[in-house]
Amino acid sequence: MDRIDAMKVFVAAVDEGSLAGAGRRLRRSPAAVSRAIAFLEHHVGAELLHRTTRSLKLSEAGQRYATACRRILSELEEADISAGGERSAPRGTLTITAPVVVGEDVLRPVLDAFMTDHPAVTVRLVMLDRTVNLIDEGIDVALRIAHLADSNFVAIKLGEVRRVVAASPGYLAQHPVIGEPADLAKHQIIAMTHFGLDSWSFPPAAKSKVARAVQFAPRLVVNTVRAAVASVTEGHGVTRLFSYHIAEEIRDGRLQILLAKDEHPPLPVHLLAPQGRFDVPKVRAFVDFAAPRLKRYFEQLSREASKAGVSRSRRGRVSAE
């Protein structure tokens, strides 16, 4: 059996989460998929997958092998394109990673339009709320919201997002004024892991160099952005999220941004790729297509969030800062 072909089957099984899924994706019988995995396990001398009747899980050796397979298959694909003299014709599989919400709501529509314009390119969008090792996990491009460490990666800045505190007008009308961070201790907090489960930090006050931390006992702890947005929009408390998480709710007045003058500086948004990847046709085509569209989105987001930087001056009343 061809080892490269077996690697493709193995990676498909990992991506799909089952041997049956890999068979459907590659249009192969379950028996053919099983033979390919068995061939690789015999070749490397280790079990790569723990199989059950309904699912599979990578072994420790399988995790290392899957990373290597992705890298090898990606390099082979680019070698074929380069040798064929098709540098001006984007094709092949483009693998992109992004945080979950921005991937679903912002990047996915751009990808749909990109694939319409480039029918020879297939896209694999990996949405994870964690930092992905682009090289080890075979990623072509990442949309990353963070201050970037110095590295050999190439980055294109798209804009900035704010970390905002928000609540609904209905909640604000029934609870004490939030004029400064310390006031949050009196409120029902909807907390998320990414933004602090029992405390939120704020920049130092004027004439101070010490960051401020507000301790609280959360009323609700959730592990997804959409759950936090739903709860705070329905008037059950105050939460902290990125500005793009609640752009629609701010736009239509269902939520209000609080403590705008006490926010941390915005976080930059970049398209990030390993050195040399922007020269690959499918990656170059995607960046040229997506970057201006994403820049327009984040520019509009910044304008709208700035207009929405409001706080309650007294009970039940909102005034611009």
mmCIF file of N, CA and C in Angstrom, residues 61-181:
data_model
loop_
_atom_site.group_PDB
_atom_site.id
_atom_site.type_symbol
_atom_site.label_atom_id
_atom_site.label_comp_id
_atom_site.label_asym_id
_atom_site.label_seq_id
_atom_site.Cartn_x
_atom_site.Cartn_y
_atom_site.Cartn_z
ATOM 1 N N ALA A 61 1.154 8.351 20.450
ATOM 2 C CA ALA A 61 1.947 8.229 19.216
ATOM 3 C C ALA A 61 1.158 8.764 18.024
ATOM 4 N N GLY A 62 -0.155 8.538 18.028
ATOM 5 C CA GLY A 62 -0.986 9.012 16.938
ATOM 6 C C GLY A 62 -1.029 10.524 16.849
ATOM 7 N N GLN A 63 -1.020 11.204 17.993
ATOM 8 C CA GLN A 63 -1.005 12.664 17.989
ATOM 9 C C GLN A 63 0.252 13.199 17.326
ATOM 10 N N ARG A 64 1.396 12.607 17.673
ATOM 11 C CA ARG A 64 2.650 13.047 17.056
ATOM 12 C C ARG A 64 2.656 12.733 15.567
ATOM 13 N N TYR A 65 2.138 11.560 15.224
ATOM 14 C CA TYR A 65 2.162 11.130 13.819
ATOM 15 C C TYR A 65 1.204 11.977 12.978
ATOM 16 N N ALA A 66 0.047 12.347 13.531
ATOM 17 C CA ALA A 66 -0.905 13.180 12.798
ATOM 18 C C ALA A 66 -0.306 14.537 12.476
ATOM 19 N N THR A 67 0.415 15.111 13.430
ATOM 20 C CA THR A 67 1.083 16.396 13.191
ATOM 21 C C THR A 67 2.095 16.287 12.057
ATOM 22 N N ALA A 68 2.899 15.233 12.087
ATOM 23 C CA ALA A 68 3.901 15.034 11.037
ATOM 24 C C ALA A 68 3.243 14.794 9.681
ATOM 25 N N CYS A 69 2.160 14.017 9.668
ATOM 26 C CA CYS A 69 1.464 13.732 8.406
ATOM 27 C C CYS A 69 0.909 14.995 7.772
ATOM 28 N N ARG A 70 0.314 15.860 8.581
ATOM 29 C CA ARG A 70 -0.233 17.110 8.047
ATOM 30 C C ARG A 70 0.868 17.939 7.395
ATOM 31 N N ARG A 71 2.004 18.027 8.081
ATOM 32 C CA ARG A 71 3.105 18.818 7.553
ATOM 33 C C ARG A 71 3.630 18.224 6.254
ATOM 34 N N ILE A 72 3.793 16.915 6.211
ATOM 35 C CA ILE A 72 4.315 16.245 5.015
ATOM 36 C C ILE A 72 3.358 16.391 3.843
ATOM 37 N N LEU A 73 2.077 16.187 4.078
ATOM 38 C CA LEU A 73 1.092 16.273 2.989
ATOM 39 C C LEU A 73 0.981 17.691 2.452
ATOM 40 N N SER A 74 1.077 18.675 3.339
ATOM 41 C CA SER A 74 1.033 20.068 2.900
ATOM 42 C C SER A 74 2.241 20.410 2.044
ATOM 43 N N GLU A 75 3.418 19.958 2.474
ATOM 44 C CA GLU A 75 4.635 20.242 1.699
ATOM 45 C C GLU A 75 4.618 19.534 0.350
ATOM 46 N N LEU A 76 4.092 18.328 0.311
ATOM 47 C CA LEU A 76 3.993 17.608 -0.964
ATOM 48 C C LEU A 76 3.049 18.319 -1.936
ATOM 49 N N GLU A 77 1.944 18.804 -1.410
ATOM 50 C CA GLU A 77 0.985 19.507 -2.257
ATOM 51 C C GLU A 77 1.612 20.751 -2.870
ATOM 52 N N GLU A 78 2.345 21.518 -2.049
ATOM 53 C CA GLU A 78 2.979 22.726 -2.567
ATOM 54 C C GLU A 78 4.113 22.398 -3.531
ATOM 55 N N ALA A 79 4.819 21.300 -3.298
ATOM 56 C CA ALA A 79 5.869 20.890 -4.226
ATOM 57 C C ALA A 79 5.283 20.551 -5.593
ATOM 58 N N ASP A 80 4.129 19.870 -5.597
ATOM 59 C CA ASP A 80 3.472 19.535 -6.860
ATOM 60 C C ASP A 80 3.063 20.791 -7.623
ATOM 61 N N ILE A 81 2.515 21.757 -6.891
ATOM 62 C CA ILE A 81 2.077 22.997 -7.531
ATOM 63 C C ILE A 81 3.262 23.755 -8.119
ATOM 64 N N SER A 82 4.331 23.858 -7.337
ATOM 65 C CA SER A 82 5.516 24.581 -7.794
ATOM 66 C C SER A 82 6.152 23.915 -9.002
ATOM 67 N N ALA A 83 6.295 22.596 -8.939
ATOM 68 C CA ALA A 83 6.920 21.872 -10.053
ATOM 69 C C ALA A 83 6.074 21.936 -11.319
ATOM 70 N N GLY A 84 4.768 22.036 -11.149
ATOM 71 C CA GLY A 84 3.877 22.089 -12.299
ATOM 72 C C GLY A 84 3.767 23.454 -12.920
ATOM 73 N N GLY A 85 4.457 24.435 -12.348
ATOM 74 C CA GLY A 85 4.420 25.764 -12.930
ATOM 75 C C GLY A 85 3.070 26.433 -12.814
ATOM 76 N N GLU A 86 2.312 26.112 -11.732
ATOM 77 C CA GLU A 86 0.963 26.657 -11.595
ATOM 78 C C GLU A 86 0.889 27.690 -10.474
ATOM 79 N N ARG A 87 1.936 28.456 -10.314
ATOM 80 C CA ARG A 87 1.980 29.401 -9.207
ATOM 81 C C ARG A 87 0.911 30.479 -9.327
ATOM 82 N N SER A 88 0.403 30.701 -10.530
ATOM 83 C CA SER A 88 -0.634 31.712 -10.691
ATOM 84 C C SER A 88 -2.040 31.123 -10.614
ATOM 85 N N ALA A 89 -2.143 29.815 -10.410
ATOM 86 C CA ALA A 89 -3.447 29.159 -10.374
ATOM 87 C C ALA A 89 -3.685 28.553 -8.992
ATOM 88 N N PRO A 90 -4.390 29.250 -8.105
ATOM 89 C CA PRO A 90 -4.638 28.716 -6.758
ATOM 90 C C PRO A 90 -5.443 27.419 -6.807
ATOM 91 N N ARG A 91 -4.999 26.419 -6.087
ATOM 92 C CA ARG A 91 -5.739 25.169 -5.990
ATOM 93 C C ARG A 91 -5.265 24.414 -4.756
ATOM 94 N N GLY A 92 -5.969 23.354 -4.418
ATOM 95 C CA GLY A 92 -5.592 22.546 -3.262
ATOM 96 C C GLY A 92 -6.391 22.925 -2.028
ATOM 97 N N THR A 93 -5.998 22.368 -0.892
ATOM 98 C CA THR A 93 -6.699 22.593 0.370
ATOM 99 C C THR A 93 -6.025 23.710 1.156
ATOM 100 N N LEU A 94 -6.811 24.704 1.520
ATOM 101 C CA LEU A 94 -6.347 25.838 2.321
ATOM 102 C C LEU A 94 -6.847 25.636 3.748
ATOM 103 N N THR A 95 -5.939 25.570 4.709
ATOM 104 C CA THR A 95 -6.314 25.339 6.106
ATOM 105 C C THR A 95 -6.151 26.628 6.893
ATOM 106 N N ILE A 96 -7.236 27.046 7.531
ATOM 107 C CA ILE A 96 -7.278 28.317 8.258
ATOM 108 C C ILE A 96 -7.792 28.066 9.665
ATOM 109 N N THR A 97 -7.240 28.791 10.631
ATOM 110 C CA THR A 97 -7.751 28.703 11.989
ATOM 111 C C THR A 97 -8.169 30.081 12.477
ATOM 112 N N ALA A 98 -9.167 30.100 13.361
ATOM 113 C CA ALA A 98 -9.670 31.355 13.921
ATOM 114 C C ALA A 98 -10.405 31.033 15.220
ATOM 115 N N PRO A 99 -10.550 32.015 16.119
ATOM 116 C CA PRO A 99 -11.418 31.812 17.272
ATOM 117 C C PRO A 99 -12.838 31.491 16.820
ATOM 118 N N VAL A 100 -13.597 30.805 17.674
ATOM 119 C CA VAL A 100 -14.877 30.243 17.242
ATOM 120 C C VAL A 100 -15.857 31.292 16.731
ATOM 121 N N VAL A 101 -16.150 32.318 17.509
ATOM 122 C CA VAL A 101 -17.200 33.266 17.124
ATOM 123 C C VAL A 101 -16.791 34.092 15.918
ATOM 124 N N VAL A 102 -15.571 34.607 15.903
ATOM 125 C CA VAL A 102 -15.142 35.394 14.742
ATOM 126 C C VAL A 102 -15.029 34.505 13.503
ATOM 127 N N GLY A 103 -14.723 33.224 13.712
ATOM 128 C CA GLY A 103 -14.684 32.300 12.586
ATOM 129 C C GLY A 103 -16.063 32.061 12.005
ATOM 130 N N GLU A 104 -17.047 31.862 12.886
ATOM 131 C CA GLU A 104 -18.413 31.599 12.423
ATOM 132 C C GLU A 104 -19.070 32.830 11.813
ATOM 133 N N ASP A 105 -18.957 33.964 12.487
ATOM 134 C CA ASP A 105 -19.743 35.136 12.113
ATOM 135 C C ASP A 105 -19.048 36.070 11.130
ATOM 136 N N VAL A 106 -17.718 36.123 11.174
ATOM 137 C CA VAL A 106 -16.989 37.099 10.364
ATOM 138 C C VAL A 106 -16.226 36.437 9.225
ATOM 139 N N LEU A 107 -15.439 35.416 9.560
ATOM 140 C CA LEU A 107 -14.586 34.812 8.543
ATOM 141 C C LEU A 107 -15.334 33.880 7.612
ATOM 142 N N ARG A 108 -16.293 33.121 8.123
ATOM 143 C CA ARG A 108 -16.993 32.137 7.292
ATOM 144 C C ARG A 108 -17.680 32.745 6.075
ATOM 145 N N PRO A 109 -18.395 33.892 6.181
ATOM 146 C CA PRO A 109 -18.977 34.489 4.978
ATOM 147 C C PRO A 109 -17.928 34.916 3.947
ATOM 148 N N VAL A 110 -16.782 35.377 4.436
ATOM 149 C CA VAL A 110 -15.698 35.756 3.511
ATOM 150 C C VAL A 110 -15.178 34.518 2.785
ATOM 151 N N LEU A 111 -15.055 33.411 3.509
ATOM 152 C CA LEU A 111 -14.595 32.169 2.889
ATOM 153 C C LEU A 111 -15.583 31.653 1.855
ATOM 154 N N ASP A 112 -16.873 31.773 2.135
ATOM 155 C CA ASP A 112 -17.870 31.343 1.160
ATOM 156 C C ASP A 112 -17.694 32.094 -0.156
ATOM 157 N N ALA A 113 -17.514 33.415 -0.058
ATOM 158 C CA ALA A 113 -17.331 34.221 -1.265
ATOM 159 C C ALA A 113 -16.015 33.886 -1.960
ATOM 160 N N PHE A 114 -14.975 33.638 -1.163
ATOM 161 C CA PHE A 114 -13.673 33.284 -1.741
ATOM 162 C C PHE A 114 -13.758 31.981 -2.523
ATOM 163 N N MET A 115 -14.426 30.983 -1.979
ATOM 164 C CA MET A 115 -14.531 29.693 -2.673
ATOM 165 C C MET A 115 -15.365 29.799 -3.942
ATOM 166 N N THR A 116 -16.323 30.706 -3.957
ATOM 167 C CA THR A 116 -17.085 30.936 -5.186
ATOM 168 C C THR A 116 -16.177 31.464 -6.287
ATOM 169 N N ASP A 117 -15.255 32.347 -5.912
ATOM 170 C CA ASP A 117 -14.318 32.919 -6.892
ATOM 171 C C ASP A 117 -13.180 31.969 -7.247
ATOM 172 N N HIS A 118 -12.901 30.994 -6.377
ATOM 173 C CA HIS A 118 -11.768 30.080 -6.598
ATOM 174 C C HIS A 118 -12.246 28.635 -6.427
ATOM 175 N N PRO A 119 -12.930 28.098 -7.419
ATOM 176 C CA PRO A 119 -13.524 26.760 -7.309
ATOM 177 C C PRO A 119 -12.516 25.634 -7.159
ATOM 178 N N ALA A 120 -11.235 25.873 -7.482
ATOM 179 C CA ALA A 120 -10.225 24.819 -7.355
ATOM 180 C C ALA A 120 -9.620 24.755 -5.958
ATOM 181 N N VAL A 121 -10.037 25.662 -5.077
ATOM 182 C CA VAL A 121 -9.515 25.681 -3.709
ATOM 183 C C VAL A 121 -10.568 25.128 -2.754
ATOM 184 N N THR A 122 -10.149 24.167 -1.933
ATOM 185 C CA THR A 122 -10.984 23.628 -0.861
ATOM 186 C C THR A 122 -10.486 24.204 0.459
ATOM 187 N N VAL A 123 -11.409 24.571 1.344
ATOM 188 C CA VAL A 123 -11.025 25.217 2.605
ATOM 189 C C VAL A 123 -11.348 24.318 3.795
ATOM 190 N N ARG A 124 -10.434 24.244 4.710
ATOM 191 C CA ARG A 124 -10.634 23.581 6.005
ATOM 192 C C ARG A 124 -10.511 24.656 7.070
ATOM 193 N N LEU A 125 -11.631 25.025 7.701
ATOM 194 C CA LEU A 125 -11.651 26.067 8.722
ATOM 195 C C LEU A 125 -11.684 25.419 10.104
ATOM 196 N N VAL A 126 -10.630 25.637 10.868
ATOM 197 C CA VAL A 126 -10.492 25.058 12.210
ATOM 198 C C VAL A 126 -10.735 26.176 13.222
ATOM 199 N N MET A 127 -11.859 26.100 13.938
ATOM 200 C CA MET A 127 -12.219 27.161 14.884
ATOM 201 C C MET A 127 -11.965 26.688 16.313
ATOM 202 N N LEU A 128 -11.028 27.337 16.966
ATOM 203 C CA LEU A 128 -10.609 26.956 18.312
ATOM 204 C C LEU A 128 -10.315 28.206 19.121
ATOM 205 N N ASP A 129 -10.758 28.212 20.386
ATOM 206 C CA ASP A 129 -10.448 29.329 21.268
ATOM 207 C C ASP A 129 -9.166 29.041 22.042
ATOM 208 N N ARG A 130 -8.149 28.693 21.319
ATOM 209 C CA ARG A 130 -6.815 28.509 21.894
ATOM 210 C C ARG A 130 -5.781 28.837 20.823
ATOM 211 N N THR A 131 -4.571 29.088 21.257
ATOM 212 C CA THR A 131 -3.496 29.370 20.311
ATOM 213 C C THR A 131 -3.054 28.082 19.642
ATOM 214 N N VAL A 132 -3.034 28.090 18.311
ATOM 215 C CA VAL A 132 -2.687 26.910 17.528
ATOM 216 C C VAL A 132 -1.254 27.039 17.028
ATOM 217 N N ASN A 133 -0.491 25.954 17.122
ATOM 218 C CA ASN A 133 0.844 25.918 16.528
ATOM 219 C C ASN A 133 0.684 25.708 15.025
ATOM 220 N N LEU A 134 0.915 26.750 14.243
ATOM 221 C CA LEU A 134 0.600 26.703 12.817
ATOM 222 C C LEU A 134 1.404 25.645 12.080
ATOM 223 N N ILE A 135 2.657 25.507 12.408
ATOM 224 C CA ILE A 135 3.517 24.562 11.692
ATOM 225 C C ILE A 135 3.186 23.128 12.097
ATOM 226 N N ASP A 136 3.111 22.875 13.407
ATOM 227 C CA ASP A 136 2.854 21.511 13.874
ATOM 228 C C ASP A 136 1.487 21.002 13.446
ATOM 229 N N GLU A 137 0.496 21.894 13.349
ATOM 230 C CA GLU A 137 -0.859 21.470 13.041
ATOM 231 C C GLU A 137 -1.237 21.700 11.580
ATOM 232 N N GLY A 138 -0.239 22.029 10.747
ATOM 233 C CA GLY A 138 -0.468 22.124 9.313
ATOM 234 C C GLY A 138 -1.405 23.238 8.903
ATOM 235 N N ILE A 139 -1.312 24.403 9.564
ATOM 236 C CA ILE A 139 -2.189 25.540 9.285
ATOM 237 C C ILE A 139 -1.508 26.491 8.299
ATOM 238 N N ASP A 140 -2.254 26.926 7.291
ATOM 239 C CA ASP A 140 -1.721 27.891 6.321
ATOM 240 C C ASP A 140 -1.804 29.317 6.852
ATOM 241 N N VAL A 141 -2.970 29.682 7.384
ATOM 242 C CA VAL A 141 -3.212 31.061 7.828
ATOM 243 C C VAL A 141 -4.022 31.031 9.118
ATOM 244 N N ALA A 142 -3.702 31.944 10.027
ATOM 245 C CA ALA A 142 -4.480 32.095 11.259
ATOM 246 C C ALA A 142 -5.022 33.510 11.335
ATOM 247 N N LEU A 143 -6.252 33.636 11.799
ATOM 248 C CA LEU A 143 -6.780 34.933 12.203
ATOM 249 C C LEU A 143 -6.609 34.984 13.713
ATOM 250 N N ARG A 144 -5.770 35.893 14.176
ATOM 251 C CA ARG A 144 -5.393 35.894 15.587
ATOM 252 C C ARG A 144 -5.688 37.245 16.231
ATOM 253 N N ILE A 145 -6.303 37.203 17.403
ATOM 254 C CA ILE A 145 -6.621 38.408 18.170
ATOM 255 C C ILE A 145 -5.759 38.399 19.420
ATOM 256 N N ALA A 146 -4.625 39.094 19.355
ATOM 257 C CA ALA A 146 -3.672 39.102 20.471
ATOM 258 C C ALA A 146 -2.479 39.952 20.077
ATOM 259 N N HIS A 147 -1.726 40.352 21.086
ATOM 260 C CA HIS A 147 -0.430 40.963 20.805
ATOM 261 C C HIS A 147 0.512 39.841 20.368
ATOM 262 N N LEU A 148 1.175 40.016 19.251
ATOM 263 C CA LEU A 148 1.992 38.955 18.684
ATOM 264 C C LEU A 148 3.402 38.995 19.258
ATOM 265 N N ALA A 149 3.901 37.821 19.592
ATOM 266 C CA ALA A 149 5.298 37.711 20.009
ATOM 267 C C ALA A 149 6.189 37.781 18.781
ATOM 268 N N ASP A 150 7.423 38.209 18.972
ATOM 269 C CA ASP A 150 8.382 38.214 17.855
ATOM 270 C C ASP A 150 8.558 36.785 17.357
ATOM 271 N N SER A 151 8.504 36.600 16.047
ATOM 272 C CA SER A 151 8.628 35.257 15.489
ATOM 273 C C SER A 151 9.004 35.354 14.028
ATOM 274 N N ASN A 152 9.127 34.200 13.400
ATOM 275 C CA ASN A 152 9.412 34.157 11.967
ATOM 276 C C ASN A 152 8.144 34.190 11.127
ATOM 277 N N PHE A 153 6.990 34.395 11.781
ATOM 278 C CA PHE A 153 5.736 34.455 11.046
ATOM 279 C C PHE A 153 5.569 35.830 10.389
ATOM 280 N N VAL A 154 4.764 35.862 9.347
ATOM 281 C CA VAL A 154 4.433 37.104 8.657
ATOM 282 C C VAL A 154 3.004 37.478 9.037
ATOM 283 N N ALA A 155 2.784 38.743 9.391
ATOM 284 C CA ALA A 155 1.468 39.170 9.857
ATOM 285 C C ALA A 155 0.975 40.372 9.067
ATOM 286 N N ILE A 156 -0.337 40.384 8.808
ATOM 287 C CA ILE A 156 -1.003 41.520 8.180
ATOM 288 C C ILE A 156 -2.052 42.020 9.162
ATOM 289 N N LYS A 157 -1.930 43.271 9.585
ATOM 290 C CA LYS A 157 -2.870 43.798 10.573
ATOM 291 C C LYS A 157 -4.203 44.131 9.907
ATOM 292 N N LEU A 158 -5.287 43.701 10.552
ATOM 293 C CA LEU A 158 -6.637 43.928 10.031
ATOM 294 C C LEU A 158 -7.383 45.000 10.806
ATOM 295 N N GLY A 159 -7.025 45.209 12.057
ATOM 296 C CA GLY A 159 -7.740 46.172 12.880
ATOM 297 C C GLY A 159 -7.531 45.887 14.340
ATOM 298 N N GLU A 160 -8.474 46.322 15.155
ATOM 299 C CA GLU A 160 -8.385 46.141 16.601
ATOM 300 C C GLU A 160 -9.766 45.790 17.159
ATOM 301 N N VAL A 161 -9.765 45.117 18.319
ATOM 302 C CA VAL A 161 -11.018 44.871 19.038
ATOM 303 C C VAL A 161 -10.841 45.286 20.489
ATOM 304 N N ARG A 162 -11.948 45.725 21.077
ATOM 305 C CA ARG A 162 -11.931 46.161 22.468
ATOM 306 C C ARG A 162 -12.451 45.068 23.386
ATOM 307 N N ARG A 163 -11.967 45.063 24.623
ATOM 308 C CA ARG A 163 -12.527 44.235 25.680
ATOM 309 C C ARG A 163 -13.517 45.119 26.432
ATOM 310 N N VAL A 164 -14.791 44.813 26.290
ATOM 311 C CA VAL A 164 -15.814 45.727 26.786
ATOM 312 C C VAL A 164 -16.669 45.081 27.878
ATOM 313 N N VAL A 165 -17.121 45.919 28.799
ATOM 314 C CA VAL A 165 -18.101 45.530 29.810
ATOM 315 C C VAL A 165 -19.456 45.997 29.305
ATOM 316 N N ALA A 166 -20.469 45.129 29.386
ATOM 317 C CA ALA A 166 -21.770 45.473 28.818
ATOM 318 C C ALA A 166 -22.906 44.919 29.658
ATOM 319 N N ALA A 167 -24.045 45.565 29.523
ATOM 320 C CA ALA A 167 -25.276 45.121 30.168
ATOM 321 C C ALA A 167 -26.449 45.644 29.356
ATOM 322 N N SER A 168 -27.628 45.123 29.619
ATOM 323 C CA SER A 168 -28.819 45.553 28.886
ATOM 324 C C SER A 168 -29.420 46.791 29.543
ATOM 325 N N PRO A 169 -30.131 47.622 28.764
ATOM 326 C CA PRO A 169 -30.810 48.785 29.352
ATOM 327 C C PRO A 169 -31.771 48.384 30.468
ATOM 328 N N GLY A 170 -32.461 47.255 30.295
ATOM 329 C CA GLY A 170 -33.397 46.818 31.322
ATOM 330 C C GLY A 170 -32.706 46.506 32.631
ATOM 331 N N TYR A 171 -31.580 45.820 32.572
ATOM 332 C CA TYR A 171 -30.832 45.513 33.792
ATOM 333 C C TYR A 171 -30.333 46.804 34.446
ATOM 334 N N LEU A 172 -29.787 47.707 33.646
ATOM 335 C CA LEU A 172 -29.219 48.945 34.180
ATOM 336 C C LEU A 172 -30.279 49.808 34.852
ATOM 337 N N ALA A 173 -31.499 49.745 34.361
ATOM 338 C CA ALA A 173 -32.572 50.550 34.939
ATOM 339 C C ALA A 173 -32.987 50.062 36.326
ATOM 340 N N GLN A 174 -32.648 48.825 36.650
ATOM 341 C CA GLN A 174 -33.095 48.223 37.906
ATOM 342 C C GLN A 174 -31.980 48.026 38.922
ATOM 343 N N HIS A 175 -30.757 48.435 38.606
ATOM 344 C CA HIS A 175 -29.617 48.160 39.480
ATOM 345 C C HIS A 175 -28.769 49.406 39.691
ATOM 346 N N PRO A 176 -27.879 49.401 40.684
ATOM 347 C CA PRO A 176 -27.075 50.591 40.994
ATOM 348 C C PRO A 176 -26.214 51.050 39.818
ATOM 349 N N VAL A 177 -25.895 52.318 39.835
ATOM 350 C CA VAL A 177 -25.078 52.939 38.784
ATOM 351 C C VAL A 177 -23.707 52.268 38.709
ATOM 352 N N ILE A 178 -23.212 52.089 37.487
ATOM 353 C CA ILE A 178 -21.842 51.601 37.262
ATOM 354 C C ILE A 178 -21.045 52.767 36.684
ATOM 355 N N GLY A 179 -20.365 53.492 37.567
ATOM 356 C CA GLY A 179 -19.595 54.652 37.138
ATOM 357 C C GLY A 179 -18.104 54.408 37.132
ATOM 358 N N GLU A 180 -17.661 53.392 37.857
ATOM 359 C CA GLU A 180 -16.245 53.039 37.901
ATOM 360 C C GLU A 180 -16.140 51.540 38.160
ATOM 361 N N PRO A 181 -14.990 50.946 37.875
ATOM 362 C CA PRO A 181 -14.864 49.483 37.985
ATOM 363 C C PRO A 181 -15.287 48.924 39.342
#
